[in-house]
């Protein structure tokens, strides 16, 4: 069976077109959605992610504000910036680019963001509401994966979904969102003894490990749908995923590429969440 590509760039662009229309309509009513991004330190990958997010805001006509802080900034100063943004009426979404330097308590910083502006969906209140299926901001990467599955017409109900990875930003919420769509969900992680025995049972396999090309053809069931969240570098320094794409594509019914799969969806859902936050001003 030859695999069908799930094109995140294309699906992301379709969603962005409707976001754009809604942003334009909001602006006509005098509301410009605004996103503030706090970037701490000089990590090159973080700089790239932040500049992509800013560019995307610009393209959509969403106001964006970048607060760049040195790697030595104190936790107190960082919290003060968040406090100011929490009450700044031109800001609808606040994002602190992770990871933060070791001397800063990441959980404390996330908890300081107003849940009303938590467009990353990492605040404990957002996480709790997600688990309870209450309206809230959903974390952008798993939310983006759900949109990919929806646009690719993948049936989820009754399917066995296997998620490899249990981080708070990807793996754990990913499994919960699949569960809420009636999948039977299994989580795997680094302590899972026989990974292949589980992954070969997956109708839908989501891989979020950060281990370049660790999933080969032996790991997947014939006809499975494979979603590769990984953003890794191969032995030549080229961007690749956690899945060995060339080895797997012939065996599966659908697969996301890296780049051009999950990545564009993460930013798209961030724009979507920022728009939803701004729309609350209408009521
Ligand atoms: P993370 O916090 O490092 O979590 C990795 C998870 O994978 C952990 O739960 C770990 O298990 C598990 N794992 C590691 N090696 C494993 C192995 N050999 N077998 C089974 N499980 C294994 O990473 P993350 O933040 O979730 O990110 C995962 C990947 O997604 C990274 O490549 C990251 O760059 C990428 N990512 C992409 C996007 C995007 O927009 N495309 C967004 C976010 C992240 P333990 O819990 O037991 O350690």
mmCIF file of C-alpha atoms and ligand atoms in Angstrom:
data_model
loop_
_atom_site.group_PDB
_atom_site.id
_atom_site.type_symbol
_atom_site.label_atom_id
_atom_site.label_comp_id
_atom_site.label_asym_id
_atom_site.label_seq_id
_atom_site.Cartn_x
_atom_site.Cartn_y
_atom_site.Cartn_z
ATOM 1 C CA UNK A 1 0.000 0.000 0.000
ATOM 2 C CA UNK A 2 1.398 3.381 -0.937
ATOM 3 C CA UNK A 3 1.162 6.091 1.699
ATOM 4 C CA UNK A 4 -0.851 9.250 1.246
ATOM 5 C CA UNK A 5 0.805 12.442 2.352
ATOM 6 C CA UNK A 6 -0.985 14.567 4.953
ATOM 7 C CA UNK A 7 0.151 18.024 3.903
ATOM 8 C CA UNK A 8 0.302 20.283 6.968
ATOM 9 C CA UNK A 9 1.380 23.279 4.946
ATOM 10 C CA UNK A 10 -1.686 23.094 2.731
ATOM 11 C CA UNK A 11 -4.120 22.316 5.553
ATOM 12 C CA UNK A 12 -2.532 25.069 7.663
ATOM 13 C CA UNK A 13 -2.958 27.552 4.802
ATOM 14 C CA UNK A 14 -6.632 26.654 4.440
ATOM 15 C CA UNK A 15 -7.204 27.300 8.153
ATOM 16 C CA UNK A 16 -5.139 30.502 7.987
ATOM 17 C CA UNK A 17 -7.383 31.840 5.218
ATOM 18 C CA UNK A 18 -10.405 31.643 7.488
ATOM 19 C CA UNK A 19 -8.401 33.100 10.401
ATOM 20 C CA UNK A 20 -7.410 35.975 8.102
ATOM 21 C CA UNK A 21 -11.042 36.673 7.217
ATOM 22 C CA UNK A 22 -12.034 36.712 10.873
ATOM 23 C CA UNK A 23 -9.111 38.983 11.789
ATOM 24 C CA UNK A 24 -10.182 41.418 9.046
ATOM 25 C CA UNK A 25 -13.784 41.368 10.280
ATOM 26 C CA UNK A 26 -12.641 41.993 13.883
ATOM 27 C CA UNK A 27 -10.445 44.886 12.788
ATOM 28 C CA UNK A 28 -13.444 46.486 11.099
ATOM 29 C CA UNK A 29 -15.045 46.470 14.534
ATOM 30 C CA UNK A 30 -11.973 48.171 16.012
ATOM 31 C CA UNK A 31 -10.351 45.086 17.564
ATOM 32 C CA UNK A 32 -6.845 44.038 16.527
ATOM 33 C CA UNK A 33 -5.805 40.695 18.020
ATOM 34 C CA UNK A 34 -2.445 40.935 19.816
ATOM 35 C CA UNK A 35 0.128 38.316 20.791
ATOM 36 C CA UNK A 36 3.084 38.923 23.130
ATOM 37 C CA UNK A 37 6.038 36.563 23.002
ATOM 38 C CA UNK A 38 8.673 36.480 25.722
ATOM 39 C CA UNK A 39 12.035 35.111 24.631
ATOM 40 C CA UNK A 40 14.702 34.491 27.241
ATOM 41 C CA UNK A 41 18.349 33.856 26.278
ATOM 42 C CA UNK A 42 20.101 33.097 22.987
ATOM 43 C CA UNK A 43 19.013 29.567 22.037
ATOM 44 C CA UNK A 44 19.121 29.623 18.196
ATOM 45 C CA UNK A 45 16.200 27.171 17.803
ATOM 46 C CA UNK A 46 14.015 29.298 20.106
ATOM 47 C CA UNK A 47 14.943 32.417 18.092
ATOM 48 C CA UNK A 48 13.875 30.677 14.875
ATOM 49 C CA UNK A 49 10.553 29.501 16.377
ATOM 50 C CA UNK A 50 9.806 32.992 17.713
ATOM 51 C CA UNK A 51 10.648 34.750 14.464
ATOM 52 C CA UNK A 52 8.386 32.295 12.561
ATOM 53 C CA UNK A 53 5.553 33.025 14.987
ATOM 54 C CA UNK A 54 6.050 36.782 14.565
ATOM 55 C CA UNK A 55 6.168 36.535 10.766
ATOM 56 C CA UNK A 56 2.935 34.536 10.778
ATOM 57 C CA UNK A 57 1.238 37.155 12.983
ATOM 58 C CA UNK A 58 2.368 39.882 10.627
ATOM 59 C CA UNK A 59 0.966 38.009 7.609
ATOM 60 C CA UNK A 60 -2.398 37.638 9.371
ATOM 61 C CA UNK A 61 -2.538 41.271 10.512
ATOM 62 C CA UNK A 62 -2.246 40.188 14.152
ATOM 63 C CA UNK A 63 -0.293 42.654 16.297
ATOM 64 C CA UNK A 64 2.759 41.016 17.836
ATOM 65 C CA UNK A 65 5.102 42.210 20.531
ATOM 66 C CA UNK A 66 8.455 40.587 21.309
ATOM 67 C CA UNK A 67 10.007 40.930 24.743
ATOM 68 C CA UNK A 68 13.618 39.784 24.581
ATOM 69 C CA UNK A 69 15.302 39.131 27.909
ATOM 70 C CA UNK A 70 18.874 38.084 28.636
ATOM 71 C CA UNK A 71 19.656 34.543 29.834
ATOM 72 C CA UNK A 72 20.599 36.068 33.212
ATOM 73 C CA UNK A 73 17.236 37.757 33.797
ATOM 74 C CA UNK A 74 15.804 37.111 37.260
ATOM 75 C CA UNK A 75 12.604 35.147 37.730
ATOM 76 C CA UNK A 76 11.128 38.211 39.449
ATOM 77 C CA UNK A 77 11.733 40.462 36.426
ATOM 78 C CA UNK A 78 10.242 37.874 34.100
ATOM 79 C CA UNK A 79 7.160 37.588 36.318
ATOM 80 C CA UNK A 80 6.805 41.395 36.322
ATOM 81 C CA UNK A 81 6.732 41.413 32.512
ATOM 82 C CA UNK A 82 3.993 38.763 32.550
ATOM 83 C CA UNK A 83 2.018 40.771 35.097
ATOM 84 C CA UNK A 84 2.143 43.848 32.826
ATOM 85 C CA UNK A 85 1.045 41.823 29.802
ATOM 86 C CA UNK A 86 -1.805 40.256 31.794
ATOM 87 C CA UNK A 87 -3.356 43.703 32.195
ATOM 88 C CA UNK A 88 -2.332 45.164 28.823
ATOM 89 C CA UNK A 89 -5.583 45.573 26.826
ATOM 90 C CA UNK A 90 -3.852 45.339 23.431
ATOM 91 C CA UNK A 91 -2.532 41.859 24.246
ATOM 92 C CA UNK A 92 -4.870 38.859 23.866
ATOM 93 C CA UNK A 93 -2.314 36.082 24.023
ATOM 94 C CA UNK A 94 0.906 35.603 25.994
ATOM 95 C CA UNK A 95 3.491 33.010 25.103
ATOM 96 C CA UNK A 96 6.721 32.329 26.948
ATOM 97 C CA UNK A 97 9.077 30.457 24.630
ATOM 98 C CA UNK A 98 10.363 27.316 26.341
ATOM 99 C CA UNK A 99 12.785 26.068 27.514
ATOM 100 C CA UNK A 100 13.760 28.705 30.105
ATOM 101 C CA UNK A 101 17.190 28.940 31.761
ATOM 102 C CA UNK A 102 17.678 26.527 34.678
ATOM 103 C CA UNK A 103 17.477 29.193 37.422
ATOM 104 C CA UNK A 104 13.882 30.032 36.435
ATOM 105 C CA UNK A 105 10.975 27.891 37.622
ATOM 106 C CA UNK A 106 9.109 27.102 34.387
ATOM 107 C CA UNK A 107 5.919 25.985 36.147
ATOM 108 C CA UNK A 108 5.789 29.179 38.216
ATOM 109 C CA UNK A 109 6.161 31.290 35.073
ATOM 110 C CA UNK A 110 3.422 29.388 33.209
ATOM 111 C CA UNK A 111 1.108 29.700 36.211
ATOM 112 C CA UNK A 112 1.665 33.496 36.263
ATOM 113 C CA UNK A 113 0.113 33.916 32.803
ATOM 114 C CA UNK A 114 -3.553 34.874 32.987
ATOM 115 C CA UNK A 115 -5.589 31.804 31.911
ATOM 116 C CA UNK A 116 -7.618 34.252 29.761
ATOM 117 C CA UNK A 117 -4.476 34.909 27.675
ATOM 118 C CA UNK A 118 -2.905 31.435 27.870
ATOM 119 C CA UNK A 119 -2.913 30.798 24.109
ATOM 120 C CA UNK A 120 -0.329 27.995 24.473
ATOM 121 C CA UNK A 121 -2.769 26.098 26.729
ATOM 122 C CA UNK A 122 -0.067 25.185 29.280
ATOM 123 C CA UNK A 123 -1.565 26.874 32.388
ATOM 124 C CA UNK A 124 -2.823 24.369 35.023
ATOM 125 C CA UNK A 125 -6.339 25.814 34.664
ATOM 126 C CA UNK A 126 -6.261 25.329 30.878
ATOM 127 C CA UNK A 127 -4.963 21.764 31.322
ATOM 128 C CA UNK A 128 -7.688 20.975 33.880
ATOM 129 C CA UNK A 129 -10.408 22.417 31.649
ATOM 130 C CA UNK A 130 -9.089 20.418 28.694
ATOM 131 C CA UNK A 131 -9.307 17.201 30.760
ATOM 132 C CA UNK A 132 -12.858 18.091 31.795
ATOM 133 C CA UNK A 133 -13.785 18.909 28.180
ATOM 134 C CA UNK A 134 -14.644 22.477 29.150
ATOM 135 C CA UNK A 135 -14.038 25.334 26.677
ATOM 136 C CA UNK A 136 -10.408 26.468 26.940
ATOM 137 C CA UNK A 137 -7.273 27.073 24.891
ATOM 138 C CA UNK A 138 -5.995 23.714 23.638
ATOM 139 C CA UNK A 139 -2.220 23.226 23.375
ATOM 140 C CA UNK A 140 -1.219 24.163 19.831
ATOM 141 C CA UNK A 141 0.716 21.071 18.687
ATOM 142 C CA UNK A 142 -1.802 18.364 19.712
ATOM 143 C CA UNK A 143 -4.637 20.647 18.588
ATOM 144 C CA UNK A 144 -2.887 20.989 15.228
ATOM 145 C CA UNK A 145 -2.599 17.197 14.952
ATOM 146 C CA UNK A 146 -6.354 16.853 15.592
ATOM 147 C CA UNK A 147 -7.011 19.366 12.793
ATOM 148 C CA UNK A 148 -4.705 17.413 10.452
ATOM 149 C CA UNK A 149 -6.635 14.204 11.167
ATOM 150 C CA UNK A 150 -9.939 16.011 10.654
ATOM 151 C CA UNK A 151 -8.912 17.557 7.319
ATOM 152 C CA UNK A 152 -7.445 14.233 6.126
ATOM 153 C CA UNK A 153 -10.805 12.556 6.949
ATOM 154 C CA UNK A 154 -9.213 10.069 9.332
ATOM 155 C CA UNK A 155 -11.815 8.211 11.436
ATOM 156 C CA UNK A 156 -10.805 8.290 15.086
ATOM 157 C CA UNK A 157 -13.761 6.766 16.952
ATOM 158 C CA UNK A 158 -13.161 3.140 17.871
ATOM 159 C CA UNK A 159 -9.595 3.177 16.529
ATOM 160 C CA UNK A 160 -6.528 2.196 18.517
ATOM 161 C CA UNK A 161 -4.361 5.309 18.823
ATOM 162 C CA UNK A 162 -0.829 4.890 20.149
ATOM 163 C CA UNK A 163 1.055 7.977 21.315
ATOM 164 C CA UNK A 164 4.799 7.687 21.843
ATOM 165 C CA UNK A 165 5.884 10.414 24.263
ATOM 166 C CA UNK A 166 4.346 11.765 27.468
ATOM 167 C CA UNK A 167 5.523 15.380 27.650
ATOM 168 C CA UNK A 168 3.070 17.931 29.022
ATOM 169 C CA UNK A 169 3.181 19.959 25.823
ATOM 170 C CA UNK A 170 2.710 17.180 23.271
ATOM 171 C CA UNK A 171 2.281 13.525 24.312
ATOM 172 C CA UNK A 172 -0.080 13.730 27.292
ATOM 173 C CA UNK A 173 -2.600 16.221 25.812
ATOM 174 C CA UNK A 174 -2.372 14.417 22.443
ATOM 175 C CA UNK A 175 -3.631 11.186 23.995
ATOM 176 C CA UNK A 176 -6.401 13.023 25.855
ATOM 177 C CA UNK A 177 -7.695 14.744 22.702
ATOM 178 C CA UNK A 178 -7.736 11.402 20.859
ATOM 179 C CA UNK A 179 -9.545 9.804 23.806
ATOM 180 C CA UNK A 180 -12.160 12.570 23.679
ATOM 181 C CA UNK A 181 -12.783 11.612 20.044
ATOM 182 C CA UNK A 182 -13.425 8.017 21.183
ATOM 183 C CA UNK A 183 -10.117 6.410 20.274
ATOM 184 C CA UNK A 184 -8.739 3.659 22.501
ATOM 185 C CA UNK A 185 -5.464 5.242 23.575
ATOM 186 C CA UNK A 186 -2.162 3.677 24.605
ATOM 187 C CA UNK A 187 0.787 5.794 25.755
ATOM 188 C CA UNK A 188 4.368 4.623 25.224
ATOM 189 C CA UNK A 189 7.541 6.227 26.608
ATOM 190 C CA UNK A 190 11.195 5.500 27.225
ATOM 191 C CA UNK A 191 10.393 2.847 29.864
ATOM 192 C CA UNK A 192 8.045 0.904 27.554
ATOM 193 C CA UNK A 193 9.789 -2.491 27.237
ATOM 194 C CA UNK A 194 8.586 -3.763 23.839
ATOM 195 C CA UNK A 195 7.671 -0.730 21.789
ATOM 196 C CA UNK A 196 7.118 -2.599 18.519
ATOM 197 C CA UNK A 197 4.598 -4.974 20.117
ATOM 198 C CA UNK A 198 2.404 -1.942 20.852
ATOM 199 C CA UNK A 199 3.078 0.334 17.888
ATOM 200 C CA UNK A 200 2.287 -2.450 15.384
ATOM 201 C CA UNK A 201 -1.243 -2.548 16.847
ATOM 202 C CA UNK A 202 -1.818 1.151 16.181
ATOM 203 C CA UNK A 203 -4.413 2.303 13.673
ATOM 204 C CA UNK A 204 -3.201 5.838 14.399
ATOM 205 C CA UNK A 205 0.399 6.275 15.557
ATOM 206 C CA UNK A 206 1.555 9.661 16.879
ATOM 207 C CA UNK A 207 5.276 9.902 17.507
ATOM 208 C CA UNK A 208 6.706 12.681 19.707
ATOM 209 C CA UNK A 209 10.039 11.517 21.106
ATOM 210 C CA UNK A 210 12.717 13.817 19.684
ATOM 211 C CA UNK A 211 14.688 10.732 18.497
ATOM 212 C CA UNK A 212 15.578 11.080 14.807
ATOM 213 C CA UNK A 213 14.035 8.384 12.578
ATOM 214 C CA UNK A 214 13.553 5.953 15.480
ATOM 215 C CA UNK A 215 10.331 4.529 13.999
ATOM 216 C CA UNK A 216 10.927 2.241 11.039
ATOM 217 C CA UNK A 217 8.711 0.016 8.878
ATOM 218 C CA UNK A 218 8.864 -2.761 11.524
ATOM 219 C CA UNK A 219 7.121 -0.483 14.028
ATOM 220 C CA UNK A 220 4.010 0.201 11.977
ATOM 221 C CA UNK A 221 0.952 -1.778 10.978
ATOM 222 C CA UNK A 222 0.074 -2.053 7.304
ATOM 223 C CA UNK A 223 -2.403 0.751 6.503
ATOM 224 C CA UNK A 224 -1.826 2.756 9.696
ATOM 225 C CA UNK A 225 -2.017 6.559 9.853
ATOM 226 C CA UNK A 226 1.285 7.976 11.123
ATOM 227 C CA UNK A 227 1.717 11.461 12.560
ATOM 228 C CA UNK A 228 5.313 12.552 13.091
ATOM 229 C CA UNK A 229 5.660 15.397 15.591
ATOM 230 C CA UNK A 230 9.466 15.163 15.804
ATOM 231 C CA UNK A 231 11.726 17.994 14.696
ATOM 232 C CA UNK A 232 15.156 16.455 14.703
ATOM 233 C CA UNK A 233 18.417 16.537 12.747
ATOM 234 C CA UNK A 234 19.709 13.520 10.837
ATOM 235 C CA UNK A 235 23.388 12.470 10.597
ATOM 236 C CA UNK A 236 23.947 15.178 7.935
ATOM 237 C CA UNK A 237 22.336 17.891 10.021
ATOM 238 C CA UNK A 238 19.198 17.908 7.851
ATOM 239 C CA UNK A 239 15.795 18.462 9.462
ATOM 240 C CA UNK A 240 13.913 15.176 9.888
ATOM 241 C CA UNK A 241 11.267 13.583 12.081
ATOM 242 C CA UNK A 242 11.080 10.778 14.619
ATOM 243 C CA UNK A 243 9.827 8.501 11.825
ATOM 244 C CA UNK A 244 11.993 7.072 9.036
ATOM 245 C CA UNK A 245 9.694 8.539 6.391
ATOM 246 C CA UNK A 246 11.142 6.748 3.331
ATOM 247 C CA UNK A 247 11.010 3.354 5.043
ATOM 248 C CA UNK A 248 7.462 3.784 6.341
ATOM 249 C CA UNK A 249 5.558 5.571 3.559
ATOM 250 C CA UNK A 250 4.956 2.472 1.415
ATOM 251 C CA UNK A 251 3.373 0.601 4.322
ATOM 252 C CA UNK A 252 0.981 3.205 5.713
ATOM 253 C CA UNK A 253 -2.291 4.693 4.478
ATOM 254 C CA UNK A 254 -1.321 8.249 5.442
ATOM 255 C CA UNK A 255 1.672 10.031 6.954
ATOM 256 C CA UNK A 256 2.846 13.566 7.756
ATOM 257 C CA UNK A 257 6.191 14.705 6.333
ATOM 258 C CA UNK A 258 8.878 16.636 8.231
ATOM 259 C CA UNK A 259 9.085 19.478 7.394
ATOM 260 C CA UNK A 260 5.605 20.417 6.174
ATOM 261 C CA UNK A 261 3.500 18.237 8.492
ATOM 262 C CA UNK A 262 2.807 19.080 12.130
ATOM 263 C CA UNK A 263 5.138 22.116 12.282
ATOM 264 C CA UNK A 264 2.993 24.556 10.253
ATOM 265 C CA UNK A 265 -0.087 23.434 12.201
ATOM 266 C CA UNK A 266 1.405 24.396 15.573
ATOM 267 C CA UNK A 267 1.771 28.042 14.526
ATOM 268 C CA UNK A 268 -1.611 28.005 12.801
ATOM 269 C CA UNK A 269 -3.323 26.909 16.019
ATOM 270 C CA UNK A 270 -1.443 29.592 17.964
ATOM 271 C CA UNK A 271 -2.897 32.202 15.588
ATOM 272 C CA UNK A 272 -6.305 30.530 15.959
ATOM 273 C CA UNK A 273 -6.136 30.653 19.769
ATOM 274 C CA UNK A 274 -5.041 34.307 19.710
ATOM 275 C CA UNK A 275 -8.004 35.135 17.468
ATOM 276 C CA UNK A 276 -10.410 33.267 19.804
ATOM 277 C CA UNK A 277 -9.040 35.252 22.749
ATOM 278 C CA UNK A 278 -9.505 38.575 20.939
ATOM 279 C CA UNK A 279 -13.059 37.618 19.939
ATOM 280 C CA UNK A 280 -14.013 37.525 23.644
ATOM 281 C CA UNK A 281 -13.856 41.343 23.525
ATOM 282 C CA UNK A 282 -16.974 41.307 21.354
ATOM 283 C CA UNK A 283 -19.158 39.922 24.122
HETATM 284 P P1 LIG B 1 10.285 15.631 25.406
HETATM 285 O O1 LIG B 1 9.716 16.508 26.441
HETATM 286 O O2 LIG B 1 11.757 15.397 25.341
HETATM 287 O O3 LIG B 1 9.544 14.220 25.497
HETATM 288 C C1 LIG B 1 9.954 13.125 24.740
HETATM 289 C C2 LIG B 1 9.120 11.932 25.106
HETATM 290 O O4 LIG B 1 9.545 10.840 24.307
HETATM 291 C C3 LIG B 1 9.288 11.492 26.570
HETATM 292 O O5 LIG B 1 8.027 11.186 27.108
HETATM 293 C C4 LIG B 1 10.182 10.269 26.482
HETATM 294 O O6 LIG B 1 9.901 9.300 27.475
HETATM 295 C C5 LIG B 1 9.808 9.708 25.126
HETATM 296 N N1 LIG B 1 10.917 8.950 24.546
HETATM 297 C C6 LIG B 1 12.184 9.352 24.354
HETATM 298 N N2 LIG B 1 12.916 8.358 23.812
HETATM 299 C C7 LIG B 1 12.089 7.322 23.662
HETATM 300 C C8 LIG B 1 12.264 5.993 23.153
HETATM 301 N N3 LIG B 1 13.446 5.566 22.704
HETATM 302 N N4 LIG B 1 11.199 5.176 23.146
HETATM 303 C C9 LIG B 1 9.975 5.583 23.605
HETATM 304 N N5 LIG B 1 9.765 6.837 24.088
HETATM 305 C C10 LIG B 1 10.807 7.676 24.109
HETATM 306 O O7 LIG B 1 9.907 16.161 23.934
HETATM 307 P P2 LIG B 1 8.598 16.964 23.421
HETATM 308 O O8 LIG B 1 8.700 18.383 23.833
HETATM 309 O O9 LIG B 1 7.382 16.193 23.694
HETATM 310 O O10 LIG B 1 8.910 16.935 21.839
HETATM 311 C C11 LIG B 1 9.005 15.721 21.126
HETATM 312 C C12 LIG B 1 9.454 16.019 19.709
HETATM 313 O O11 LIG B 1 8.477 16.824 19.079
HETATM 314 C C13 LIG B 1 10.761 16.787 19.575
HETATM 315 O O12 LIG B 1 11.435 16.372 18.399
HETATM 316 C C14 LIG B 1 10.320 18.209 19.426
HETATM 317 O O13 LIG B 1 11.267 19.013 18.740
HETATM 318 C C15 LIG B 1 9.101 18.019 18.597
HETATM 319 N N6 LIG B 1 8.103 19.096 18.701
HETATM 320 C C16 LIG B 1 7.611 19.551 17.522
HETATM 321 C C17 LIG B 1 6.644 20.509 17.531
HETATM 322 C C18 LIG B 1 6.107 20.959 16.221
HETATM 323 O O14 LIG B 1 5.471 21.988 16.159
HETATM 324 N N7 LIG B 1 6.301 20.188 15.145
HETATM 325 C C19 LIG B 1 6.188 21.060 18.728
HETATM 326 C C20 LIG B 1 6.674 20.554 19.942
HETATM 327 C C21 LIG B 1 7.649 19.564 19.898
HETATM 328 P P3 LIG B 1 10.140 9.571 29.072
HETATM 329 O O15 LIG B 1 8.977 10.411 29.502
HETATM 330 O O16 LIG B 1 10.119 8.212 29.663
HETATM 331 O O17 LIG B 1 11.454 10.274 29.172
#
